[in-house]
Amino acid sequence: MPSISRRPSANSSHTPWAATTSKGGRSCISCICAQGWKNTSRLRRTRSLMPMHCGGHGPRQCRRLLPRNGDDCPGWGNPRWPRAHRPHTARPMPDHMTRYATSDHLAVAVVRATDTVATIAAQHDVQGEPRRILGEAITASLLMATRLKGPGVLSFSLRTSSCFAHLRVDAIGLGSVRAMVTDTVRAGLQAWNGVDALLGPGEVEVVKQLAQESQPYRSTIQLDRGEVVWAANRYLAVSEQVDACLLIDVRERDGALVEATGVYLQRLPGADDDGAGIAHLRRHQLALTEGRPMGLAGDQDDDGLIQRLIPGSPLQRLHDYPVGFHCPCSAERFITTLRGIPQHELRELAEDGVLETTCEFCRSVYRIPLDEVI
Ligand SMILES: [Zn+2]
C-alpha cells in the first residue's frame, strides 16, 4: 500500500527561517546571529565561522553588546578577537528585519532579504528582471506585515494584463514569507522576449488575516503604473490611508541577486509637521512620485542606513527578527482540501491509487494514497 510522501522542492533545503528558529533558542535572536550562541565554543576555535555580532557573549549580553559603535562591544578593535567579529569586515548579515521608532514620531522598519528572495526565486525558476520584481514584492510584503495588529498573514497580490500576469506573496507573521508563481505565469516569464514590460496597469489586492479574527480584511485598488513599489505605496495611501513611505531596492549584478533591502517610514500620532522626521518623509514620498527614490544599497549597517535616510532623527531600536522562507503546507492540509472534491473526480485524478499534488508556493510534491482521502 502506498504511503504519504512529500518531495520537497529542489531548493527548499535552504530555509533560513527554520535554521534560525530551531527548538531550544539556539539562534541568537537579539543580534540576528545565524550561527547560534550555543555553538560559540566551537566557533571560537574556528575563527572563520565566528558569529558577526555576538562573538560568543551569549544571549543575555548580546542585545547590550550589539556593536552599534566601538564602545558597545568589547571585541571591537581588540586584536585578540578575530577580524570576522568586526561588522564591516565580516560576511554579509543574515536576512533580518529591524523595527525602530524615532523621537520625532516616525515608525521605521528595515528588512534585508537577499538570501530569502534568492531562495524563493530559485523555487520558482525565476531569474533576471522577473526575479527583481518578485524580490520587490517579497520585500514590500515583509515590510507591510510589520504593521499588522497582531499575529496573522498578509497576502499581497498583483494582477496585470502583462507577462507577469499574477504574483502573490504571503508574509506570515513577522519575518516568514513565501510566494506563488503559477505554472502558467512561469511559462510566460520563461518565454518573455526581454523587451516588453513585465508588469502593466492592473490591480493590487491585499488580504490581511489576523489570528484572532474569523474574517479576513480584503482591499483591492486599481493601478495605473505597473510597478511593485508604486503599487505598495498606492495601497498604503489609498486603502490604509496612512502617511507612510515604502522604499525598496532590489538589485541584480552579473546574473546574481546582490541586494534586496527595504525601508518603511510611517508618521505616528504626535508628529510635528515642521519636524525633521516629517520633512524627510515628505522628501522620500516626493522622490517616489517622481520616480527617483533614494537607493538603499551600500550600507552594511541598518542604523547607518536609517541615519542616511532620515538624518537628525534620534533612533530607538525596538525589535529584531530573523527573515526567511517558510511555507506551512502539509499533507494533512492537502488531504483536507481534497476531501472537498467529489469522490468520482478523485478516482479519475488518481494514478495507481495515488493522488499527486504540488504546492504552488514552495513547489513541494505530495503523493497521497487515494484511500487516505475517500
Ligand atoms: Zn508549500
Short mmCIF file of C-alpha atoms and ligand atoms in Angstrom, two decimals:
data_model
loop_
_atom_site.label_atom_id
_atom_site.label_comp_id
_atom_site.label_asym_id
_atom_site.label_seq_id
_atom_site.Cartn_x
_atom_site.Cartn_y
_atom_site.Cartn_z
CA MET A 1 0.00 0.00 0.00
CA PRO A 2 1.39 3.42 -0.91
CA SER A 3 2.12 5.79 1.91
CA ILE A 4 2.03 9.56 2.12
CA SER A 5 5.24 11.10 0.90
CA ARG A 6 6.49 14.59 0.39
CA ARG A 7 9.18 15.52 -2.07
CA PRO A 8 10.45 18.99 -1.18
CA SER A 9 11.12 21.38 -3.99
CA ALA A 10 14.65 21.38 -5.29
CA ASN A 11 15.71 24.41 -3.30
CA SER A 12 13.69 24.10 -0.16
CA SER A 13 16.63 22.77 1.83
CA HIS A 14 17.80 26.36 2.23
CA THR A 15 15.35 27.67 4.77
CA PRO A 16 16.87 30.47 6.82
CA TRP A 17 13.72 30.76 8.90
CA ALA A 18 13.90 27.16 10.01
CA ALA A 19 17.60 27.45 10.62
CA THR A 20 17.22 30.43 12.88
CA THR A 21 14.17 29.32 14.81
CA SER A 22 15.14 25.82 15.70
CA LYS A 23 13.99 24.48 19.03
CA GLY A 24 15.86 25.41 22.11
CA GLY A 25 16.50 29.00 21.19
CA ARG A 26 19.79 28.13 19.58
CA SER A 27 19.84 31.17 17.39
CA CYS A 28 20.85 34.48 18.81
CA ILE A 29 17.69 36.41 18.01
CA SER A 30 18.88 39.55 19.72
CA CYS A 31 21.62 40.11 17.24
CA ILE A 32 20.33 38.04 14.30
CA CYS A 33 23.35 35.82 14.54
CA ALA A 34 22.54 32.81 12.41
CA GLN A 35 25.29 30.70 13.84
CA GLY A 36 23.66 30.28 17.23
CA TRP A 37 25.14 31.16 20.55
CA LYS A 38 25.31 27.59 21.83
CA ASN A 39 27.88 26.78 19.21
CA THR A 40 30.20 29.57 20.09
CA SER A 41 32.74 27.49 21.94
CA ARG A 42 33.33 25.55 18.73
CA LEU A 43 33.10 28.68 16.65
CA ARG A 44 35.63 30.43 18.83
CA ARG A 45 38.14 27.83 17.74
CA THR A 46 37.04 28.21 14.12
CA ARG A 47 37.66 31.84 13.54
CA SER A 48 36.26 32.00 10.05
CA LEU A 49 32.86 30.96 11.41
CA MET A 50 32.77 33.41 14.30
CA PRO A 51 29.32 34.97 14.60
CA MET A 52 29.41 38.52 13.42
CA HIS A 53 27.64 40.11 16.31
CA CYS A 54 27.52 38.14 19.50
CA GLY A 55 31.00 36.69 19.22
CA GLY A 56 30.24 34.20 21.94
CA HIS A 57 28.88 36.59 24.53
CA GLY A 58 25.69 34.56 24.86
CA PRO A 59 22.12 35.70 24.51
CA ARG A 60 21.77 37.75 27.66
CA GLN A 61 24.58 40.12 26.94
CA CYS A 62 24.06 40.08 23.23
CA ARG A 63 21.49 42.86 22.98
CA ARG A 64 23.55 45.07 25.25
CA LEU A 65 26.74 44.36 23.39
CA LEU A 66 25.35 44.77 19.90
CA PRO A 67 28.20 46.62 18.24
CA ARG A 68 26.43 49.72 17.01
CA ASN A 69 29.64 51.57 17.70
CA GLY A 70 33.05 50.82 19.03
CA ASP A 71 32.18 51.45 22.66
CA ASP A 72 29.37 48.92 22.88
CA CYS A 73 31.35 45.84 22.11
CA PRO A 74 34.48 44.61 23.91
CA GLY A 75 35.58 42.77 20.80
CA TRP A 76 35.63 45.87 18.66
CA GLY A 77 39.14 46.72 17.67
CA ASN A 78 40.58 44.21 20.11
CA PRO A 79 43.41 42.40 18.33
CA ARG A 80 42.65 39.24 20.31
CA TRP A 81 39.30 38.99 18.56
CA PRO A 82 39.11 37.67 15.02
CA ARG A 83 38.52 40.04 12.15
CA ALA A 84 35.19 38.38 11.46
CA HIS A 85 33.86 39.93 14.65
CA ARG A 86 34.08 43.38 13.14
CA PRO A 87 30.90 44.15 11.21
CA HIS A 88 32.46 45.91 8.26
CA THR A 89 34.87 43.12 7.50
CA ALA A 90 32.51 40.25 8.26
CA ARG A 91 30.36 38.28 5.88
CA PRO A 92 27.04 39.94 4.98
CA MET A 93 24.38 39.94 7.67
CA PRO A 94 21.83 37.13 7.59
CA ASP A 95 18.39 38.16 6.42
CA HIS A 96 16.57 40.03 9.13
CA MET A 97 14.15 42.78 9.95
CA THR A 98 14.60 45.61 12.44
CA ARG A 99 11.95 47.95 13.79
CA TYR A 100 12.66 51.40 15.17
CA ALA A 101 10.85 54.44 16.49
CA THR A 102 12.25 57.94 16.26
CA SER A 103 11.88 60.65 18.86
CA ASP A 104 10.04 62.80 16.31
CA HIS A 105 7.29 60.17 15.98
CA LEU A 106 8.14 58.06 12.97
CA ALA A 107 7.75 54.29 12.87
CA VAL A 108 10.64 52.76 10.91
CA ALA A 109 11.29 49.23 9.72
CA VAL A 110 14.24 47.85 7.76
CA VAL A 111 14.28 44.48 6.03
CA ARG A 112 17.26 42.68 4.50
CA ALA A 113 16.02 39.77 2.42
CA THR A 114 18.60 39.00 -0.25
CA ASP A 115 19.03 35.30 0.58
CA THR A 116 15.29 34.84 1.08
CA VAL A 117 14.47 36.34 -2.30
CA ALA A 118 17.13 34.20 -3.95
CA THR A 119 15.70 31.08 -2.29
CA ILE A 120 12.12 31.77 -3.35
CA ALA A 121 13.12 32.83 -6.87
CA ALA A 122 15.04 29.57 -7.28
CA GLN A 123 11.98 27.59 -6.16
CA HIS A 124 10.02 29.17 -9.00
CA ASP A 125 12.80 29.14 -11.61
CA VAL A 126 12.66 32.92 -11.85
CA GLN A 127 15.77 34.90 -12.79
CA GLY A 128 16.84 38.32 -14.01
CA GLU A 129 14.23 41.06 -14.20
CA PRO A 130 11.33 38.78 -13.10
CA ARG A 131 13.39 37.89 -10.03
CA ARG A 132 13.91 41.57 -9.27
CA ILE A 133 10.14 42.16 -9.45
CA LEU A 134 9.49 39.12 -7.27
CA GLY A 135 12.07 40.44 -4.80
CA GLU A 136 10.35 43.81 -4.63
CA ALA A 137 7.03 42.12 -3.85
CA ILE A 138 8.60 39.92 -1.16
CA THR A 139 10.35 42.88 0.47
CA ALA A 140 7.19 45.03 0.32
CA SER A 141 5.10 42.28 1.90
CA LEU A 142 7.55 41.76 4.74
CA LEU A 143 7.52 45.47 5.48
CA MET A 144 3.74 45.86 5.28
CA ALA A 145 3.31 42.89 7.63
CA THR A 146 5.15 44.81 10.33
CA ARG A 147 2.00 46.95 10.68
CA LEU A 148 -0.35 44.00 11.30
CA LYS A 149 -2.16 44.44 14.59
CA GLY A 150 -1.23 41.04 15.96
CA PRO A 151 -0.18 37.65 14.59
CA GLY A 152 -1.51 36.91 11.15
CA VAL A 153 -0.85 36.65 7.43
CA LEU A 154 -0.64 39.47 4.91
CA SER A 155 -1.15 38.44 1.29
CA PHE A 156 -0.02 40.90 -1.38
CA SER A 157 -1.21 40.15 -4.92
CA LEU A 158 -0.66 41.90 -8.21
CA ARG A 159 -2.80 41.13 -11.24
CA THR A 160 -1.94 42.71 -14.57
CA SER A 161 -2.57 42.03 -18.24
CA SER A 162 1.17 41.81 -18.96
CA CYS A 163 3.61 38.92 -18.95
CA PHE A 164 3.87 38.80 -15.16
CA ALA A 165 0.10 38.38 -15.01
CA HIS A 166 -0.24 37.27 -11.41
CA LEU A 167 2.06 37.44 -8.44
CA ARG A 168 1.21 36.68 -4.84
CA VAL A 169 3.34 36.89 -1.73
CA ASP A 170 2.29 35.80 1.77
CA ALA A 171 4.08 37.36 4.72
CA ILE A 172 3.38 35.00 7.60
CA GLY A 173 3.84 36.63 10.97
CA LEU A 174 6.98 38.67 11.33
CA GLY A 175 9.76 37.56 9.05
CA SER A 176 8.37 34.43 7.34
CA VAL A 177 7.45 34.69 3.69
CA ARG A 178 6.50 32.60 0.69
CA ALA A 179 5.49 33.44 -2.88
CA MET A 180 3.30 31.93 -5.56
CA VAL A 181 4.09 31.95 -9.26
CA THR A 182 1.72 29.65 -11.11
CA ASP A 183 2.87 27.29 -13.86
CA THR A 184 1.07 29.42 -16.45
CA VAL A 185 2.80 32.61 -15.32
CA ARG A 186 6.14 30.82 -15.08
CA ALA A 187 5.80 29.60 -18.66
CA GLY A 188 5.02 33.16 -19.75
CA LEU A 189 8.07 34.52 -17.94
CA GLN A 190 10.34 31.90 -19.46
CA ALA A 191 9.07 32.90 -22.91
CA TRP A 192 9.47 36.63 -22.19
CA ASN A 193 11.27 38.45 -25.00
CA GLY A 194 13.23 40.67 -22.62
CA VAL A 195 11.78 43.82 -24.16
CA ASP A 196 8.09 44.09 -23.34
CA ALA A 197 7.01 45.40 -19.96
CA LEU A 198 6.66 42.60 -17.43
CA LEU A 199 4.10 44.49 -15.38
CA GLY A 200 1.43 46.76 -16.74
CA PRO A 201 -1.56 48.54 -15.25
CA GLY A 202 -3.83 46.29 -13.27
CA GLU A 203 -4.92 45.88 -9.69
CA VAL A 204 -3.35 45.18 -6.34
CA GLU A 205 -5.09 43.22 -3.64
CA VAL A 206 -4.06 42.96 -0.01
CA VAL A 207 -5.69 40.42 2.28
CA LYS A 208 -4.97 40.55 5.99
CA GLN A 209 -5.99 37.57 8.10
CA LEU A 210 -5.39 38.14 11.78
CA ALA A 211 -5.19 35.12 14.05
CA GLN A 212 -7.80 36.48 16.44
CA GLU A 213 -10.37 37.34 13.74
CA SER A 214 -12.52 34.92 11.76
CA GLN A 215 -12.93 37.07 8.65
CA PRO A 216 -10.04 38.48 6.62
CA TYR A 217 -9.74 42.15 5.74
CA ARG A 218 -9.61 42.47 1.94
CA SER A 219 -8.81 45.54 -0.12
CA THR A 220 -8.39 45.96 -3.88
CA ILE A 221 -7.28 49.09 -5.68
CA GLN A 222 -6.67 49.85 -9.34
CA LEU A 223 -3.16 50.55 -10.52
CA ASP A 224 -2.15 52.95 -13.23
CA ARG A 225 1.56 52.03 -13.13
CA GLY A 226 2.91 48.52 -13.37
CA GLU A 227 5.47 48.87 -10.59
CA VAL A 228 5.53 46.88 -7.38
CA VAL A 229 6.86 49.69 -5.19
CA TRP A 230 4.34 52.12 -6.63
CA ALA A 231 1.57 49.57 -6.05
CA ALA A 232 2.52 49.09 -2.41
CA ASN A 233 2.73 52.82 -1.77
CA ARG A 234 -0.59 53.46 -3.50
CA TYR A 235 -2.20 50.78 -1.36
CA LEU A 236 -0.87 52.39 1.82
CA ALA A 237 -2.10 55.82 0.78
CA VAL A 238 -5.47 54.90 -0.74
CA SER A 239 -6.62 51.89 1.24
CA GLU A 240 -4.79 52.06 4.56
CA GLN A 241 -4.80 55.87 4.45
CA VAL A 242 -1.59 56.10 6.40
CA ASP A 243 1.01 58.80 5.92
CA ALA A 244 3.83 56.46 5.01
CA CYS A 245 6.52 55.69 2.51
CA LEU A 246 7.91 52.36 1.40
CA LEU A 247 11.37 52.31 -0.19
CA ILE A 248 12.72 49.16 -1.82
CA ASP A 249 15.98 48.45 -3.57
CA VAL A 250 16.42 45.08 -5.27
CA ARG A 251 19.46 44.77 -7.50
CA GLU A 252 20.94 42.21 -9.87
CA ARG A 253 24.57 42.14 -10.91
CA ASP A 254 26.23 39.74 -13.35
CA GLY A 255 23.24 37.45 -13.27
CA ALA A 256 23.06 37.25 -9.49
CA LEU A 257 20.83 38.87 -6.94
CA VAL A 258 23.02 41.12 -4.80
CA GLU A 259 20.59 43.30 -2.85
CA ALA A 260 17.05 43.10 -1.52
CA THR A 261 16.61 45.82 1.05
CA GLY A 262 13.52 47.76 2.07
CA VAL A 263 12.66 50.56 4.46
CA TYR A 264 9.26 51.60 5.76
CA LEU A 265 8.59 55.02 7.24
CA GLN A 266 5.26 55.96 8.80
CA ARG A 267 4.07 59.05 10.59
CA LEU A 268 2.82 58.33 14.10
CA PRO A 269 0.38 60.39 16.18
CA GLY A 270 2.08 63.37 17.77
CA ALA A 271 4.46 64.06 14.89
CA ASP A 272 5.25 67.71 14.31
CA ASP A 273 4.51 68.94 10.77
CA ASP A 274 7.58 71.14 10.93
CA GLY A 275 9.83 68.48 12.43
CA ALA A 276 12.81 66.91 10.69
CA GLY A 277 11.20 63.46 10.56
CA ILE A 278 8.12 64.61 8.63
CA ALA A 279 10.29 66.70 6.33
CA HIS A 280 12.30 63.59 5.44
CA LEU A 281 9.11 61.57 4.94
CA ARG A 282 7.79 64.20 2.51
CA ARG A 283 11.09 64.25 0.66
CA HIS A 284 11.03 60.49 0.12
CA GLN A 285 7.35 60.50 -0.88
CA LEU A 286 8.05 63.18 -3.48
CA ALA A 287 11.06 61.31 -4.82
CA LEU A 288 8.95 58.15 -5.20
CA THR A 289 6.26 60.04 -7.08
CA GLU A 290 8.87 61.46 -9.41
CA GLY A 291 10.40 58.04 -9.94
CA ARG A 292 13.78 58.82 -8.36
CA PRO A 293 13.75 57.18 -4.90
CA MET A 294 16.93 57.12 -2.88
CA GLY A 295 18.98 53.95 -3.28
CA LEU A 296 19.36 51.69 -0.27
CA ALA A 297 22.43 49.73 -1.33
CA GLY A 298 25.83 50.08 0.21
CA ASP A 299 25.06 50.35 3.93
CA GLN A 300 26.23 47.28 5.81
CA ASP A 301 24.67 48.58 8.98
CA ASP A 302 20.92 49.18 9.49
CA ASP A 303 21.43 52.12 11.81
CA GLY A 304 23.68 53.77 9.25
CA LEU A 305 21.11 53.22 6.51
CA ILE A 306 18.34 54.83 8.54
CA GLN A 307 20.51 57.73 9.58
CA ARG A 308 21.29 58.33 5.91
CA LEU A 309 17.57 58.32 5.04
CA ILE A 310 16.36 60.44 7.96
CA PRO A 311 19.39 62.30 9.30
CA GLY A 312 18.87 64.11 12.55
CA SER A 313 16.06 61.86 13.82
CA PRO A 314 17.21 60.09 17.01
CA LEU A 315 16.54 56.36 16.69
CA GLN A 316 15.34 53.83 19.21
CA ARG A 317 15.81 50.23 18.14
CA LEU A 318 12.74 48.23 19.15
CA HIS A 319 12.90 44.67 17.82
CA ASP A 320 14.97 42.45 15.56
CA TYR A 321 13.54 39.42 13.77
CA PRO A 322 15.06 36.78 11.52
CA VAL A 323 13.68 36.74 7.99
CA GLY A 324 13.36 33.68 5.79
CA PHE A 325 11.27 31.50 3.56
CA HIS A 326 8.58 29.41 5.21
CA CYS A 327 5.64 27.51 3.74
CA PRO A 328 3.19 25.91 6.17
CA CYS A 329 1.88 23.39 3.63
CA SER A 330 1.49 19.77 4.77
CA ALA A 331 -0.05 16.50 3.64
CA GLU A 332 -2.83 16.97 6.19
CA ARG A 333 -3.80 20.31 4.67
CA PHE A 334 -3.93 18.84 1.17
CA ILE A 335 -5.99 15.87 2.39
CA THR A 336 -8.50 18.29 3.94
CA THR A 337 -8.71 20.19 0.64
CA LEU A 338 -9.02 17.04 -1.46
CA ARG A 339 -11.90 15.81 0.68
CA GLY A 340 -13.91 18.72 -0.71
CA ILE A 341 -13.73 17.20 -4.22
CA PRO A 342 -16.35 14.65 -5.30
CA GLN A 343 -15.11 11.07 -4.97
CA HIS A 344 -15.65 10.15 -8.61
CA GLU A 345 -13.41 13.06 -9.63
CA LEU A 346 -10.74 11.97 -7.16
CA ARG A 347 -10.74 8.48 -8.65
CA GLU A 348 -10.24 9.98 -12.11
CA LEU A 349 -7.38 12.11 -10.84
CA ALA A 350 -5.58 9.27 -9.07
CA GLU A 351 -2.85 7.23 -10.76
CA ASP A 352 -2.16 3.77 -9.36
CA GLY A 353 -4.18 4.67 -6.30
CA VAL A 354 -2.14 7.77 -5.57
CA LEU A 355 -3.06 11.43 -5.81
CA GLU A 356 -0.13 13.68 -6.60
CA THR A 357 -0.38 17.35 -5.81
CA THR A 358 2.10 20.22 -5.82
CA CYS A 359 2.17 23.21 -3.50
CA GLU A 360 2.02 26.29 -5.71
CA PHE A 361 4.01 28.26 -3.14
CA CYS A 362 7.02 26.07 -2.44
CA ARG A 363 6.53 23.53 -5.24
CA SER A 364 6.80 20.60 -2.85
CA VAL A 365 5.18 17.50 -4.33
CA TYR A 366 2.85 15.38 -2.16
CA ARG A 367 1.88 11.82 -3.03
CA ILE A 368 -1.26 10.91 -1.10
CA PRO A 369 -2.90 7.45 -1.27
CA LEU A 370 -6.45 7.67 -2.54
CA ASP A 371 -7.78 5.67 0.40
CA GLU A 372 -6.47 8.36 2.76
CA VAL A 373 -8.86 10.83 1.17
CA ILE A 374 -12.08 8.93 0.46
ZN ZN B 1 4.29 24.72 0.35
#
